[in-house]
Amino acid sequence: MLARVWSASIVGIDAVKVGVEVDVSGGLPGIVVLGLPDSAVQESKERVKATLKNAGFAFPMRKIVINLTPADLRKEGPCFDLPISVGILAASEQVSADLLGDYLFLGEVSLDGTLRSVAGILPIAATAQKMGITGLVVPADNAQEAAVVQGLTVYGCKHLTEVVDLLNNPGRYQPVQLDNPQNLPKALYTGADLKDVKGQAHARRALEIAAAGGHNLIFVGPPGSGKTMLARRLPGILPPLEFAESLEVTRIHSVAGLLKNRGSLVRDRPFRSPHHSASGPSLVGGGSFPRPGEISLSHQGILFLDELTEFKRDVLEFLRQPLEDGYVTISRTRQSVTFPAQFTLVASTNPCPCGYYGDTIQQCTCSPRQREQYWAKLSGPLMDRIDLQVAVNRLKPEEITQQPTGEASTSVLERVQKARDRATTRFQGEPNLRCNAQIQSRHLQKWCKLDDASRSLLEAAIRKLGLSARASDRILKVARTVADLAGEDELKANHVAEAIQYRTIDRMQ
């Protein structure tokens, strides 16, 4: 007998409908899996066989052919265990096949029949309705994640016997109900607070501008000056995720299998901090079947690269496309996958190999040649894409011993939110713009007009600092954010002047 069960496979962060066709017929007993299965899918033959026996079902001792369609799409992972199990039971008439066409099945099965969670449920649930599917049957641990998608009937089961009983007696079970996630209260940040920072008023101001406009930021200073401490306090002054942003982030983390300890919906902005030994594929994503890397896991959040000059130069060059375009494309022989990557880059580095170039207390021991080689790891095009370049100086003795008197993150967040609200009002009619850092060149004449004094100031800075056209555009975007924080609609000379001072360490040697 032939049975067809619907499942799905992940391609990038999107889902593709997969048909699991099971034919039980005469011939020598055995199982054949067709349709480009990977090792995990091939191994499901033995898992499913042991599971059905241990769960109390009869395993048909006949020839079983399992075909996964479409045949040209590579199938990977243990998520096909459940649809294969249901298909065999339906083909051997141990379960009703009446509802198989209405539901999509996903899940890994243990040898005792217990269903285990799998990655990528949310992207599949989000596209299930487009596939013509009205409901999902998933492991209980994945049910809340799938139920985030409104208008979809989701059943969470703990054991294979529950799935069989659901198909034979659907009236006994109630679908998983989840309050409208759009009405959930936004996450409250409880991490490190800016009020604990001593001194560093210039760096704190740069953090505020970065949060208000989504600008990339680098701190340069000697060891112990507080660069990392400052960077780790940026999440506390970022506005909480909107529902649409939260859904985007959750889809990426679902595909990467990172939702187990984060609930059904990611509600706080990601903060990723890879080690400087990270490879290019770990940063941008990759593999035979591409998976998101650190820059995509930082989507709508922060990618923090501590000791930036310790990263390999070729790895850093991978950042150039996503910093400019907001996405990364990974091409393989069989497929090309695009992952979103709209993140704020925050980096820190020492000014030289010994770390004390320009320090007022400890003398630098590096030669000019060593400093030149040190900064050569950061290309001009990469530095052009970093809007705020801030020198962080060593604290004075009296600043070290005094009690912290800085402004709390909650107060800074209020100003940041007001600036973001002004930008949102300005961006009406531009759905792809969410912050000033994403302003395109065509928008500069409209939103970043300069008066004569501001234009003369910018031209002088371009000549003196040798800035590129891209760097000058970044200055205008930062000036736009400074004006928003001040509650002003027009750019003035003081806004441009403040933006220019954040480019003064370009190509520092």
Coordinates of C-alpha atoms in Angstrom, one line a residue:
M1 CA 0.0 0.0 0.0
L2 CA 1.2 3.6 -0.7
A3 CA 1.0 6.4 1.8
R4 CA 2.1 10.0 1.5
V5 CA 3.0 12.2 4.5
W6 CA 4.1 15.9 4.3
S7 CA 7.2 17.3 5.9
A8 CA 9.6 20.1 5.2
S9 CA 13.3 20.9 4.7
I10 CA 15.2 24.1 5.5
V11 CA 17.0 26.0 2.7
G12 CA 18.8 29.0 4.3
I13 CA 16.1 30.4 6.6
D14 CA 13.2 29.4 4.4
A15 CA 11.3 26.1 4.2
V16 CA 10.6 23.8 1.3
K17 CA 7.7 21.4 1.3
V18 CA 8.9 17.7 1.2
G19 CA 6.7 14.7 0.4
V20 CA 7.5 11.5 2.2
E21 CA 6.1 8.7 0.0
V22 CA 6.1 5.2 1.6
D23 CA 5.3 2.1 -0.4
V24 CA 5.0 -1.3 1.4
S25 CA 4.9 -4.1 -1.1
G26 CA 5.9 -7.7 -1.6
G27 CA 9.5 -8.8 -1.9
L28 CA 12.5 -9.4 0.4
P29 CA 12.2 -7.5 3.7
G30 CA 14.3 -4.3 3.7
I31 CA 14.1 -0.5 3.6
V32 CA 15.3 1.8 0.8
V33 CA 15.4 5.6 1.1
L34 CA 15.5 7.6 -2.1
G35 CA 15.6 11.4 -2.8
L36 CA 19.1 12.6 -1.9
P37 CA 19.1 11.7 1.8
D38 CA 22.1 12.5 4.0
S39 CA 23.6 10.2 6.6
A40 CA 21.2 11.2 9.3
V41 CA 18.2 10.4 7.0
Q42 CA 19.7 7.1 6.0
E43 CA 20.2 6.2 9.6
S44 CA 16.5 6.9 10.3
K45 CA 15.8 3.5 8.7
E46 CA 17.2 1.6 11.7
R47 CA 15.9 4.2 14.3
V48 CA 12.3 4.0 12.9
K49 CA 12.4 0.2 12.8
A50 CA 13.5 -0.1 16.4
T51 CA 11.1 2.7 17.5
L52 CA 8.0 1.1 16.0
K53 CA 8.8 -2.3 17.7
N54 CA 9.5 -0.7 21.1
A55 CA 6.4 1.5 20.9
G56 CA 4.2 -1.6 20.4
F57 CA 3.5 -1.4 16.7
A58 CA 4.0 -4.1 14.1
F59 CA 6.8 -3.5 11.7
P60 CA 5.9 -4.8 8.3
M61 CA 8.4 -7.5 7.3
R62 CA 8.2 -6.6 3.6
K63 CA 10.0 -4.4 1.1
I64 CA 9.6 -0.7 2.1
V65 CA 10.5 2.0 -0.4
I66 CA 10.7 5.6 1.0
N67 CA 10.8 8.4 -1.6
L68 CA 11.5 12.0 -0.5
T69 CA 10.3 14.5 -3.0
P70 CA 11.4 16.7 -4.7
A71 CA 14.2 14.3 -5.7
D72 CA 16.7 17.0 -6.5
L73 CA 16.6 18.7 -3.1
R74 CA 19.2 17.4 -0.6
K75 CA 17.4 16.2 2.6
E76 CA 19.3 16.4 5.9
G77 CA 18.8 16.0 9.6
P78 CA 16.7 13.8 11.9
C79 CA 13.5 15.8 11.4
F80 CA 12.2 13.1 8.9
D81 CA 12.0 10.4 11.5
L82 CA 8.4 11.2 12.5
P83 CA 7.0 11.5 9.0
I84 CA 8.7 8.3 8.0
S85 CA 7.3 6.5 11.0
V86 CA 3.8 7.8 10.3
G87 CA 4.1 6.9 6.6
I88 CA 5.1 3.3 7.4
L89 CA 2.2 3.0 9.9
A90 CA -0.3 4.4 7.3
A91 CA 1.0 2.2 4.5
S92 CA 0.6 -0.8 6.7
E93 CA -2.9 0.4 7.8
Q94 CA -2.1 0.8 11.5
V95 CA -3.1 4.5 11.5
S96 CA -5.9 6.4 9.7
A97 CA -4.7 8.2 6.6
D98 CA -7.6 10.6 6.4
L99 CA -5.8 13.6 7.9
L100 CA -2.3 13.0 6.4
G101 CA -2.9 15.6 3.7
D102 CA -3.8 18.3 6.1
Y103 CA -0.8 18.1 8.5
L104 CA 2.9 18.5 8.2
F105 CA 5.0 16.2 10.4
L106 CA 8.4 17.0 11.9
G107 CA 10.5 15.4 14.7
E108 CA 13.2 13.1 15.7
V109 CA 12.2 9.8 17.4
S110 CA 14.1 8.0 20.1
L111 CA 14.3 4.2 20.2
D112 CA 11.5 4.1 22.8
G113 CA 9.2 6.3 20.7
T114 CA 9.8 9.6 22.5
L115 CA 9.8 12.6 20.2
R116 CA 12.8 14.9 20.4
S117 CA 13.0 18.6 19.3
V118 CA 14.5 19.6 16.0
A119 CA 15.9 22.9 14.7
G120 CA 14.2 25.1 12.2
I121 CA 10.5 24.8 13.3
L122 CA 9.6 28.5 13.1
P123 CA 10.7 29.0 9.4
I124 CA 8.7 25.9 8.5
A125 CA 5.6 27.1 10.5
A126 CA 5.9 30.6 8.9
T127 CA 5.7 29.2 5.4
A128 CA 3.3 26.2 6.1
Q129 CA 0.2 28.1 5.1
K130 CA 1.8 29.0 1.7
M131 CA 2.4 25.3 1.3
G132 CA -1.3 24.6 1.6
I133 CA -0.9 23.1 5.1
T134 CA -3.4 23.9 7.9
G135 CA -1.6 22.2 10.8
L136 CA 1.7 21.0 12.2
V137 CA 2.4 17.9 14.3
V138 CA 5.7 18.5 16.1
P139 CA 7.5 17.4 19.3
A140 CA 6.1 19.0 22.5
D141 CA 9.3 20.9 23.0
N142 CA 8.9 22.6 19.6
A143 CA 5.1 23.4 20.0
Q144 CA 5.5 26.8 21.6
E145 CA 7.9 27.9 18.9
A146 CA 5.6 26.8 16.1
A147 CA 2.5 28.4 17.7
V148 CA 4.1 31.8 17.4
V149 CA 2.7 31.8 13.8
Q150 CA -0.9 32.9 14.0
G151 CA -3.7 31.0 12.1
L152 CA -1.9 27.6 12.2
T153 CA -3.1 24.6 14.1
V154 CA -0.2 23.1 16.1
Y155 CA -0.2 19.8 18.0
G156 CA 2.7 19.1 20.3
C157 CA 3.2 15.4 21.1
K158 CA 5.7 13.7 23.5
H159 CA 5.5 10.2 22.1
L160 CA 4.8 8.4 18.8
T161 CA 1.7 6.8 20.3
E162 CA 0.2 10.2 20.9
V163 CA 0.7 11.0 17.2
V164 CA -1.1 7.8 16.2
D165 CA -3.9 8.5 18.7
L166 CA -4.2 12.0 17.3
L167 CA -4.7 10.8 13.8
N168 CA -7.1 8.0 14.8
N169 CA -9.1 10.2 17.2
P170 CA -8.4 13.9 16.4
G171 CA -11.3 15.1 18.7
R172 CA -9.4 14.1 21.8
Y173 CA -6.6 16.6 21.4
Q174 CA -6.5 20.4 21.7
P175 CA -4.1 22.4 19.6
V176 CA -1.4 24.4 21.4
Q177 CA -2.7 27.9 22.2
L178 CA -0.3 30.9 22.6
D179 CA -1.3 34.4 23.4
N180 CA -0.8 36.8 20.5
P181 CA 3.0 37.3 20.6
Q182 CA 2.5 40.9 19.3
N183 CA 0.9 41.7 22.6
L184 CA 3.6 40.2 24.8
P185 CA 5.5 42.8 26.9
K186 CA 8.9 43.7 25.5
A187 CA 12.0 42.3 27.1
L188 CA 13.6 44.3 29.9
Y189 CA 17.3 44.5 29.8
T190 CA 18.9 43.4 33.1
G191 CA 22.6 43.3 32.2
A192 CA 25.5 45.7 32.7
D193 CA 24.6 49.3 33.3
L194 CA 26.4 52.5 32.0
K195 CA 26.2 54.0 35.5
D196 CA 29.0 51.7 36.6
V197 CA 31.4 53.3 34.1
K198 CA 33.9 55.8 35.6
G199 CA 34.8 58.8 33.4
Q200 CA 35.1 58.2 29.6
A201 CA 32.4 60.8 28.8
H202 CA 33.6 60.9 25.1
A203 CA 33.2 57.1 24.7
R204 CA 29.8 57.1 26.5
R205 CA 28.6 59.8 24.0
A206 CA 29.8 57.6 21.1
L207 CA 27.8 54.6 22.5
E208 CA 24.7 56.8 22.7
I209 CA 25.1 57.9 19.1
A210 CA 25.8 54.3 18.0
A211 CA 22.6 53.1 19.7
A212 CA 20.4 55.9 18.3
G213 CA 21.5 55.5 14.7
G214 CA 22.7 51.9 14.5
H215 CA 26.2 53.1 13.6
N216 CA 29.3 50.8 13.6
L217 CA 31.8 51.7 16.3
I218 CA 35.5 51.0 17.2
F219 CA 37.3 51.8 20.4
V220 CA 41.0 52.3 20.3
G221 CA 43.0 52.6 23.5
P222 CA 45.7 51.0 25.8
P223 CA 45.0 47.9 27.8
G224 CA 42.7 48.4 30.8
S225 CA 41.2 51.6 29.5
G226 CA 37.7 50.1 29.6
K227 CA 37.1 49.4 25.9
T228 CA 35.4 46.0 26.4
M229 CA 33.5 47.1 29.4
L230 CA 32.0 50.0 27.4
A231 CA 31.1 47.8 24.5
R232 CA 29.3 45.3 26.7
R233 CA 27.0 48.0 27.9
L234 CA 25.7 48.9 24.5
P235 CA 22.8 46.4 24.6
G236 CA 21.4 48.2 27.7
I237 CA 20.7 51.4 25.7
L238 CA 19.3 49.8 22.5
P239 CA 15.6 49.9 22.0
P240 CA 13.8 46.5 22.5
L241 CA 13.0 44.4 19.4
E242 CA 9.7 45.1 17.6
F243 CA 7.7 42.0 16.8
A244 CA 8.7 41.9 13.2
E245 CA 12.4 42.2 14.1
S246 CA 11.9 39.5 16.8
L247 CA 10.4 37.2 14.3
E248 CA 13.3 37.6 11.9
V249 CA 15.8 37.0 14.7
T250 CA 13.9 34.0 16.0
R251 CA 13.9 32.4 12.5
I252 CA 17.7 32.6 12.2
H253 CA 18.2 31.2 15.7
S254 CA 15.7 28.5 15.1
V255 CA 17.6 27.3 12.0
A256 CA 20.9 27.4 14.0
G257 CA 19.3 25.3 16.8
L258 CA 19.8 28.0 19.4
L259 CA 16.2 28.3 20.7
K260 CA 16.3 25.6 23.3
N261 CA 17.0 27.9 26.2
R262 CA 15.4 31.1 24.8
G263 CA 11.7 30.2 24.7
S264 CA 9.5 30.4 21.6
L265 CA 10.5 33.9 20.6
V266 CA 13.8 35.8 20.9
R267 CA 12.8 39.1 22.5
D268 CA 16.3 40.6 23.4
R269 CA 18.7 41.9 20.8
P270 CA 21.5 39.4 20.0
F271 CA 25.0 40.1 21.3
R272 CA 27.6 37.9 19.6
S273 CA 31.3 38.0 20.5
P274 CA 33.4 35.5 18.5
H275 CA 37.0 34.8 19.5
H276 CA 39.7 36.3 17.3
S277 CA 40.7 32.8 16.1
A278 CA 37.3 32.5 14.3
S279 CA 37.4 31.3 10.7
G280 CA 35.7 33.0 7.8
P281 CA 32.9 30.3 7.5
S282 CA 32.2 30.6 11.2
L283 CA 31.8 34.3 10.8
V284 CA 29.7 34.5 7.7
G285 CA 28.2 31.0 7.7
G286 CA 28.9 28.1 5.4
G287 CA 29.2 24.3 5.3
S288 CA 28.1 21.8 2.6
F289 CA 24.5 22.8 3.6
P290 CA 24.9 26.5 4.5
R291 CA 24.1 27.5 8.0
P292 CA 24.1 31.0 9.4
G293 CA 27.3 32.3 10.9
E294 CA 28.0 34.9 13.6
I295 CA 27.1 37.9 11.5
S296 CA 23.7 36.5 10.7
L297 CA 23.2 35.4 14.4
S298 CA 23.9 39.1 15.2
H299 CA 21.0 40.2 12.9
Q300 CA 19.2 43.2 14.5
G301 CA 21.8 43.1 17.3
I302 CA 25.5 43.6 18.0
L303 CA 28.6 41.8 16.6
F304 CA 31.4 42.5 19.0
L305 CA 34.9 41.8 17.8
D306 CA 37.3 42.3 20.7
E307 CA 41.0 42.8 19.7
L308 CA 40.0 43.5 16.1
T309 CA 43.6 43.5 14.8
E310 CA 44.2 40.0 16.1
F311 CA 41.6 38.6 13.6
K312 CA 43.1 37.4 10.3
R313 CA 42.9 40.1 7.6
D314 CA 41.1 37.8 5.1
V315 CA 38.5 37.0 7.8
L316 CA 37.8 40.7 8.4
E317 CA 37.4 41.3 4.7
F318 CA 34.3 39.0 4.8
L319 CA 32.6 41.8 6.7
R320 CA 32.6 44.3 3.9
Q321 CA 29.6 43.0 1.9
P322 CA 27.2 42.5 4.9
L323 CA 28.2 45.9 6.4
E324 CA 27.3 47.6 3.2
D325 CA 24.3 45.5 2.0
G326 CA 22.8 44.1 5.2
Y327 CA 22.9 40.5 4.0
V328 CA 25.4 37.8 3.1
T329 CA 25.2 35.4 0.2
I330 CA 26.8 31.9 0.4
S331 CA 27.1 30.1 -2.9
R332 CA 27.6 26.3 -3.3
T333 CA 27.6 24.0 -6.3
R334 CA 24.0 22.9 -5.7
Q335 CA 22.5 26.1 -4.2
S336 CA 22.9 29.7 -3.3
V337 CA 21.6 30.9 0.1
T338 CA 21.1 34.4 1.4
F339 CA 21.1 35.2 5.1
P340 CA 20.1 38.6 6.6
A341 CA 22.9 40.4 8.4
Q342 CA 21.8 43.8 9.5
F343 CA 23.9 44.2 12.6
T344 CA 25.9 46.9 14.5
L345 CA 29.6 46.2 14.4
V346 CA 31.4 47.1 17.7
A347 CA 35.1 46.5 17.8
S348 CA 38.0 47.3 20.1
T349 CA 41.8 47.2 19.6
N350 CA 45.0 48.5 21.0
P351 CA 46.8 51.4 19.1
C352 CA 49.9 49.3 18.5
P353 CA 51.4 45.8 19.2
C354 CA 52.5 46.8 22.8
G355 CA 49.3 48.7 23.3
Y356 CA 50.8 52.0 24.6
Y357 CA 51.2 54.2 21.6
G358 CA 50.1 57.7 22.5
D359 CA 49.7 56.8 26.2
T360 CA 50.6 59.6 28.6
I361 CA 52.1 57.3 31.3
Q362 CA 53.7 54.2 29.7
Q363 CA 56.0 54.6 26.8
C364 CA 55.4 52.7 23.5
T365 CA 58.2 50.3 22.6
C366 CA 57.0 49.7 19.0
S367 CA 58.9 51.0 15.9
P368 CA 57.0 52.9 13.2
R369 CA 57.3 49.9 11.0
Q370 CA 55.7 47.6 13.6
R371 CA 52.8 50.0 14.0
E372 CA 52.4 50.2 10.3
Q373 CA 52.2 46.5 9.9
Y374 CA 49.9 46.3 12.9
W375 CA 47.3 48.6 11.3
A376 CA 47.8 47.1 7.8
K377 CA 45.5 44.3 9.0
L378 CA 42.6 46.8 8.8
S379 CA 42.0 47.8 5.2
G380 CA 40.9 51.2 4.2
P381 CA 37.5 50.0 2.8
L382 CA 36.8 48.2 6.1
M383 CA 37.6 51.3 8.2
D384 CA 35.5 53.5 5.9
R385 CA 32.5 51.3 6.9
I386 CA 33.0 52.0 10.7
D387 CA 31.2 55.2 11.4
L388 CA 32.5 56.0 14.9
Q389 CA 36.2 55.7 15.6
V390 CA 36.8 56.6 19.2
A391 CA 40.1 56.9 21.1
V392 CA 39.7 55.7 24.7
N393 CA 42.3 57.1 27.0
R394 CA 43.6 55.7 30.3
L395 CA 41.7 56.9 33.4
K396 CA 43.3 59.4 35.6
P397 CA 44.1 58.3 39.2
E398 CA 41.4 60.5 40.6
E399 CA 38.9 58.9 38.2
I400 CA 39.9 55.4 39.2
T401 CA 39.4 56.0 42.9
Q402 CA 36.1 57.9 42.7
Q403 CA 32.7 56.4 42.9
P404 CA 30.9 55.9 39.5
T405 CA 28.8 59.0 38.8
G406 CA 27.8 58.3 35.2
E407 CA 24.2 58.4 33.9
A408 CA 22.2 55.2 34.1
S409 CA 21.4 53.2 31.0
T410 CA 17.7 53.7 31.4
S411 CA 18.1 57.5 31.1
V412 CA 20.3 57.2 28.0
L413 CA 17.8 54.7 26.5
E414 CA 15.0 57.3 26.8
R415 CA 17.0 59.7 24.6
V416 CA 17.9 56.9 22.2
Q417 CA 14.3 55.9 21.8
K418 CA 13.2 59.5 21.1
A419 CA 15.9 59.7 18.4
R420 CA 14.8 56.4 16.9
D421 CA 11.2 57.6 16.9
R422 CA 12.1 60.7 15.0
A423 CA 14.0 58.6 12.4
T424 CA 11.0 56.2 12.1
T425 CA 8.7 59.1 11.3
R426 CA 11.2 60.4 8.7
F427 CA 11.4 57.0 7.1
Q428 CA 7.7 56.6 6.5
G429 CA 7.3 55.2 2.9
E430 CA 10.8 53.5 3.1
P431 CA 10.0 50.1 4.6
N432 CA 13.6 48.9 4.4
L433 CA 15.0 51.7 6.6
R434 CA 15.0 51.3 10.3
C435 CA 17.9 53.6 11.5
N436 CA 20.1 56.3 10.2
A437 CA 23.0 54.0 9.5
Q438 CA 20.9 52.3 6.7
I439 CA 20.3 55.6 4.8
Q440 CA 21.4 55.2 1.2
S441 CA 23.3 57.7 -0.9
R442 CA 20.1 58.8 -2.7
H443 CA 18.5 59.8 0.6
L444 CA 21.4 62.1 1.7
Q445 CA 20.3 65.1 -0.3
K446 CA 16.8 64.8 1.1
W447 CA 17.5 64.2 4.8
C448 CA 21.1 65.4 5.3
K449 CA 21.1 68.8 3.6
L450 CA 24.0 71.1 4.5
D451 CA 24.1 74.8 4.9
D452 CA 27.2 76.8 3.7
A453 CA 29.0 76.6 7.1
S454 CA 28.5 72.9 7.4
R455 CA 29.6 72.2 3.8
S456 CA 32.8 74.2 4.3
L457 CA 33.5 72.3 7.5
L458 CA 33.0 69.0 5.8
E459 CA 35.1 69.9 2.8
A460 CA 38.0 71.0 5.0
A461 CA 37.8 67.7 6.9
I462 CA 37.9 65.7 3.7
R463 CA 41.0 67.5 2.6
K464 CA 42.8 67.3 5.9
L465 CA 42.0 63.7 6.8
G466 CA 42.0 62.3 3.2
L467 CA 38.5 60.9 3.6
S468 CA 36.9 58.8 0.9
A469 CA 33.4 59.5 -0.5
R470 CA 32.1 56.6 1.6
A471 CA 33.6 58.0 4.8
S472 CA 32.1 61.5 4.1
D473 CA 28.7 59.9 3.6
R474 CA 29.2 58.2 7.0
I475 CA 29.9 61.5 8.6
L476 CA 26.6 62.9 7.3
K477 CA 24.7 59.9 8.7
V478 CA 26.3 60.3 12.1
A479 CA 25.5 64.1 12.0
R480 CA 21.9 63.2 11.2
T481 CA 21.8 61.0 14.4
V482 CA 23.4 63.8 16.4
A483 CA 20.7 66.2 15.2
D484 CA 18.0 63.6 16.1
L485 CA 19.4 63.3 19.6
A486 CA 19.2 67.1 19.9
G487 CA 15.6 67.1 18.6
E488 CA 16.5 69.2 15.6
D489 CA 15.3 68.7 12.0
E490 CA 18.1 70.5 10.2
L491 CA 21.8 69.7 10.2
K492 CA 23.9 72.4 11.6
A493 CA 27.7 73.0 11.7
N494 CA 27.9 71.7 15.3
H495 CA 26.3 68.4 14.4
V496 CA 28.7 67.9 11.5
A497 CA 31.7 69.0 13.7
E498 CA 30.8 66.3 16.3
A499 CA 30.5 63.7 13.6
I500 CA 33.9 64.6 12.1
Q501 CA 35.7 64.1 15.4
Y502 CA 34.8 60.5 15.3
R503 CA 36.9 60.0 12.1
T504 CA 40.2 61.4 13.4
I505 CA 41.9 58.0 14.0
D506 CA 41.3 56.8 10.4
R507 CA 44.2 54.5 9.4
M508 CA 46.0 55.2 12.7
Q509 CA 49.7 54.3 12.6

